[in-house]
Tab-separated table of C-alpha atoms in Angstrom:
chain	number	residue	atom	x	y	z
A	1	MET	CA	38.945	68.207	34.910
A	2	ALA	CA	35.885	67.552	37.040
A	3	SER	CA	36.055	65.080	39.885
A	4	SER	CA	34.439	61.687	39.536
A	5	THR	CA	32.253	62.517	42.556
A	6	LEU	CA	30.804	65.515	40.720
A	7	ILE	CA	30.189	63.453	37.578
A	8	LYS	CA	28.453	60.725	39.614
A	9	SER	CA	26.227	63.298	41.328
A	10	LEU	CA	24.798	64.552	38.015
A	11	GLU	CA	21.171	63.670	37.378
A	12	ASP	CA	20.946	61.762	34.089
A	13	LEU	CA	18.095	62.968	31.853
A	14	SER	CA	19.316	61.097	28.758
A	15	GLN	CA	16.717	59.747	26.320
A	16	THR	CA	17.322	56.140	25.265
A	17	SER	CA	14.257	55.690	23.081
A	18	GLY	CA	11.809	57.677	21.007
A	19	GLU	CA	12.427	60.279	18.340
A	20	SER	CA	15.165	62.164	20.160
A	21	VAL	CA	17.834	59.810	21.459
A	22	GLY	CA	20.603	61.675	23.233
A	23	PHE	CA	22.149	63.030	26.390
A	24	GLN	CA	21.163	65.637	28.927
A	25	PHE	CA	22.255	66.180	32.525
A	26	ARG	CA	21.097	68.246	35.479
A	27	MET	CA	22.904	69.400	38.611
A	28	LYS	CA	21.019	70.702	41.662
A	29	CYS	CA	22.355	72.371	44.771
A	30	GLY	CA	22.311	69.914	47.665
A	31	SER	CA	21.129	72.614	50.051
A	32	CYS	CA	18.687	74.934	48.263
A	33	PRO	CA	16.098	74.103	45.576
A	34	LYS	CA	16.677	77.344	43.654
A	35	VAL	CA	19.984	76.585	41.931
A	36	VAL	CA	19.608	74.126	39.062
A	37	PHE	CA	21.868	73.810	36.025
A	38	THR	CA	20.702	71.732	33.068
A	39	SER	CA	22.885	70.891	30.092
A	40	GLU	CA	21.731	71.325	26.526
A	41	PHE	CA	20.337	68.229	24.849
A	42	VAL	CA	23.089	66.525	22.821
A	43	PRO	CA	21.753	64.037	20.249
A	44	PHE	CA	23.445	60.643	20.085
A	45	SER	CA	25.729	60.719	17.046
A	46	GLN	CA	24.804	57.151	16.064
A	47	GLY	CA	21.117	57.555	16.947
A	48	SER	CA	18.718	55.262	15.138
A	49	GLY	CA	16.775	56.707	12.244
A	50	THR	CA	13.970	54.211	12.761
A	51	ALA	CA	11.887	56.535	14.926
A	52	GLY	CA	9.719	57.546	11.949
A	53	LEU	CA	9.162	53.913	10.951
A	54	THR	CA	8.314	53.030	14.537
A	55	LYS	CA	5.601	55.668	14.567
A	56	PHE	CA	4.254	54.524	11.199
A	57	PHE	CA	4.094	50.786	11.931
A	58	LYS	CA	3.365	51.175	15.689
A	59	LYS	CA	5.838	48.423	16.425
A	60	GLU	CA	9.080	48.609	18.394
A	61	PRO	CA	12.185	47.576	16.438
A	62	ALA	CA	14.088	44.581	17.784
A	63	ALA	CA	17.320	46.586	18.079
A	64	PRO	CA	19.019	46.492	21.489
A	65	PRO	CA	18.700	49.633	23.615
A	66	PRO	CA	21.490	52.159	22.980
A	67	THR	CA	22.715	51.892	26.575
A	68	GLN	CA	24.275	48.528	25.686
A	69	ASN	CA	26.154	50.108	22.791
A	70	PRO	CA	29.837	50.891	23.631
A	71	ALA	CA	29.620	54.050	21.500
A	72	TRP	CA	26.651	55.215	23.599
A	73	LYS	CA	28.588	54.633	26.830
A	74	ALA	CA	31.659	56.503	25.551
A	75	GLU	CA	29.654	59.471	24.273
A	76	HIS	CA	27.523	59.496	27.454
A	77	ASP	CA	30.648	59.720	29.623
A	78	GLN	CA	32.158	62.392	27.368
A	79	VAL	CA	29.058	64.630	27.516
A	80	ALA	CA	28.746	64.131	31.297
A	81	GLU	CA	32.378	65.095	31.834
A	82	ALA	CA	32.069	68.163	29.586
A	83	PHE	CA	29.008	69.356	31.526
A	84	ALA	CA	30.711	68.676	34.871
A	85	ASN	CA	33.743	70.695	33.733
A	86	ALA	CA	31.459	73.595	32.756
A	87	ILE	CA	29.715	73.777	36.150
A	88	GLU	CA	32.552	72.639	38.415
A	89	ASP	CA	33.444	76.157	39.607
A	90	ARG	CA	29.824	76.866	40.624
A	91	PHE	CA	29.591	74.047	43.175
A	92	THR	CA	31.648	73.123	46.228
A	93	TRP	CA	31.789	69.765	47.993
A	94	CYS	CA	30.714	69.951	51.656
A	95	PRO	CA	32.663	67.365	53.666
A	96	LYS	CA	30.106	67.354	56.511
A	97	CYS	CA	26.909	66.474	54.609
A	98	GLU	CA	28.761	65.080	51.556
A	99	LYS	CA	26.790	67.119	49.008
A	100	PHE	CA	27.664	69.624	46.326
A	101	VAL	CA	26.285	73.071	47.169
A	102	CYS	CA	26.074	76.313	45.187
A	103	GLU	CA	28.097	79.457	45.873
A	104	LYS	CA	25.267	81.059	47.870
A	105	CYS	CA	24.956	78.062	50.202
A	106	TRP	CA	28.711	77.797	50.868
A	107	ASN	CA	30.410	79.366	53.907
A	108	ALA	CA	34.063	79.819	52.942
A	109	VAL	CA	35.047	80.902	56.465
A	110	ARG	CA	33.785	77.678	58.057
A	111	ASP	CA	34.547	75.438	55.045
A	112	MET	CA	31.076	73.896	55.113
A	113	CYS	CA	27.638	74.617	53.712
A	114	LEU	CA	25.203	76.910	55.506
A	115	SER	CA	22.990	73.975	56.518
A	116	CYS	CA	25.918	72.272	58.234
A	117	CYS	CA	26.919	75.583	59.866
A	118	ALA	CA	23.419	75.858	61.321
A	119	ARG	CA	23.514	72.253	62.568
A	120	TYR	CA	26.996	72.827	64.007
A	121	ALA	CA	25.850	75.986	65.813
A	122	GLN	CA	22.756	74.201	67.156
A	123	SER	CA	24.856	71.292	68.423
A	124	ALA	CA	27.186	73.758	70.147
A	125	TYR	CA	24.184	75.455	71.736
A	126	ASP	CA	22.810	72.094	72.895
A	127	ASP	CA	26.152	71.314	74.540
A	128	PRO	CA	25.720	70.440	78.256
A	129	TYR	CA	28.295	73.105	79.123
A	130	MET	CA	26.043	75.765	77.594
A	131	MET	CA	22.931	74.319	79.266
A	132	ARG	CA	24.411	74.628	82.761
A	133	PRO	CA	22.325	76.956	84.956
A	134	LYS	CA	23.914	80.253	85.909
A	135	GLU	CA	24.962	80.755	89.510
A	136	ALA	CA	22.348	82.529	91.585
A	137	GLN	CA	23.671	85.941	92.616
A	138	LYS	CA	23.274	86.823	96.306
A	139	CYS	CA	23.143	90.181	98.051
A	140	THR	CA	26.431	90.936	99.841
A	141	LYS	CA	24.629	92.461	102.879
A	142	CYS	CA	21.580	90.264	103.582
A	143	GLY	CA	22.169	87.180	101.384
A	144	ALA	CA	18.868	87.403	99.441
A	145	ASP	CA	18.626	86.174	95.836
A	146	VAL	CA	19.201	89.175	93.519
A	147	SER	CA	19.739	87.504	90.112
A	148	GLY	CA	19.389	90.134	87.363
A	149	ALA	CA	18.407	92.989	89.736
A	150	LYS	CA	20.273	96.266	90.246
A	151	PHE	CA	19.164	96.605	93.865
A	152	CYS	CA	18.392	94.021	96.550
A	153	PRO	CA	14.616	93.539	96.957
A	154	LYS	CA	14.965	92.961	100.742
A	155	CYS	CA	17.491	95.523	102.004
A	156	GLY	CA	17.694	97.931	99.029
A	157	SER	CA	21.488	97.881	98.748
A	158	LYS	CA	23.111	98.225	95.333
A	159	VAL	CA	23.955	94.882	93.685
A	160	ILE	CA	27.555	94.773	92.484
A	161	PRO	CA	28.547	91.815	90.289
A	162	LYS	CA	31.667	89.811	91.082
A	163	GLY	CA	34.818	91.162	89.485
A	164	ILE	CA	33.626	94.813	89.579
A	165	CYS	CA	34.859	97.446	92.042
A	166	PRO	CA	31.978	98.892	94.140
A	167	GLY	CA	33.709	102.284	94.287
A	168	CYS	CA	34.658	103.038	90.672
A	169	SER	CA	32.943	100.180	88.715
A	170	HIS	CA	36.312	99.205	87.240
A	171	LYS	CA	36.819	95.541	86.307
A	172	VAL	CA	39.115	93.828	88.809
A	173	PRO	CA	40.701	90.354	88.948
A	174	GLU	CA	38.742	87.733	90.942
A	175	ASP	CA	41.527	87.217	93.511
A	176	ALA	CA	42.238	90.956	94.102
A	177	LEU	CA	41.889	92.335	97.633
A	178	PHE	CA	42.033	95.989	96.539
A	179	CYS	CA	40.895	97.778	93.361
A	180	PRO	CA	43.927	98.555	91.164
A	181	GLU	CA	42.179	101.731	89.899
A	182	CYS	CA	40.881	103.476	93.044
A	183	GLY	CA	42.441	101.396	95.862
A	184	GLN	CA	39.153	100.500	97.599
A	185	LYS	CA	39.169	97.371	99.751
A	186	LEU	CA	37.153	94.614	98.033
A	187	LYS	CA	36.882	91.875	100.674
């Protein structure tokens, strides 16, 4: 049985007047415009047969609109629920943006739609922690700024990043005094 949220999110295309009085519903993906499901038109079982007379006399009948009819309401709800049950497995509710999205727009790993994943990733990127400037790397011999260079532009010595042994290029712990691989003194 389809959820009431899914039934409420259906677009109602029902015809309440004219020659064809009946029910039709449409469901669109909340993320992409490509995925649209439309139900077949279901004529109202107690539809008025006065449409031909209305055309002939060019006068609207004084009958109340079918939306006030309890039979209309019951049949409307029944058709909406049947359509929602038919498409329920093709849409997933995104708790972040509170929309139903199609299978292509759903990220099962993150349990949110792709639009929310993109917003979440952007917000993580905009985090002040990520925006913090990187430490300027200095030459160990002359103290010049060598950020991103392999050799110092002033003295020409090889730039060795922190945590790397200058002798064997093995990764070493920050607090190590000697390289555990080759035994070279680090400080």
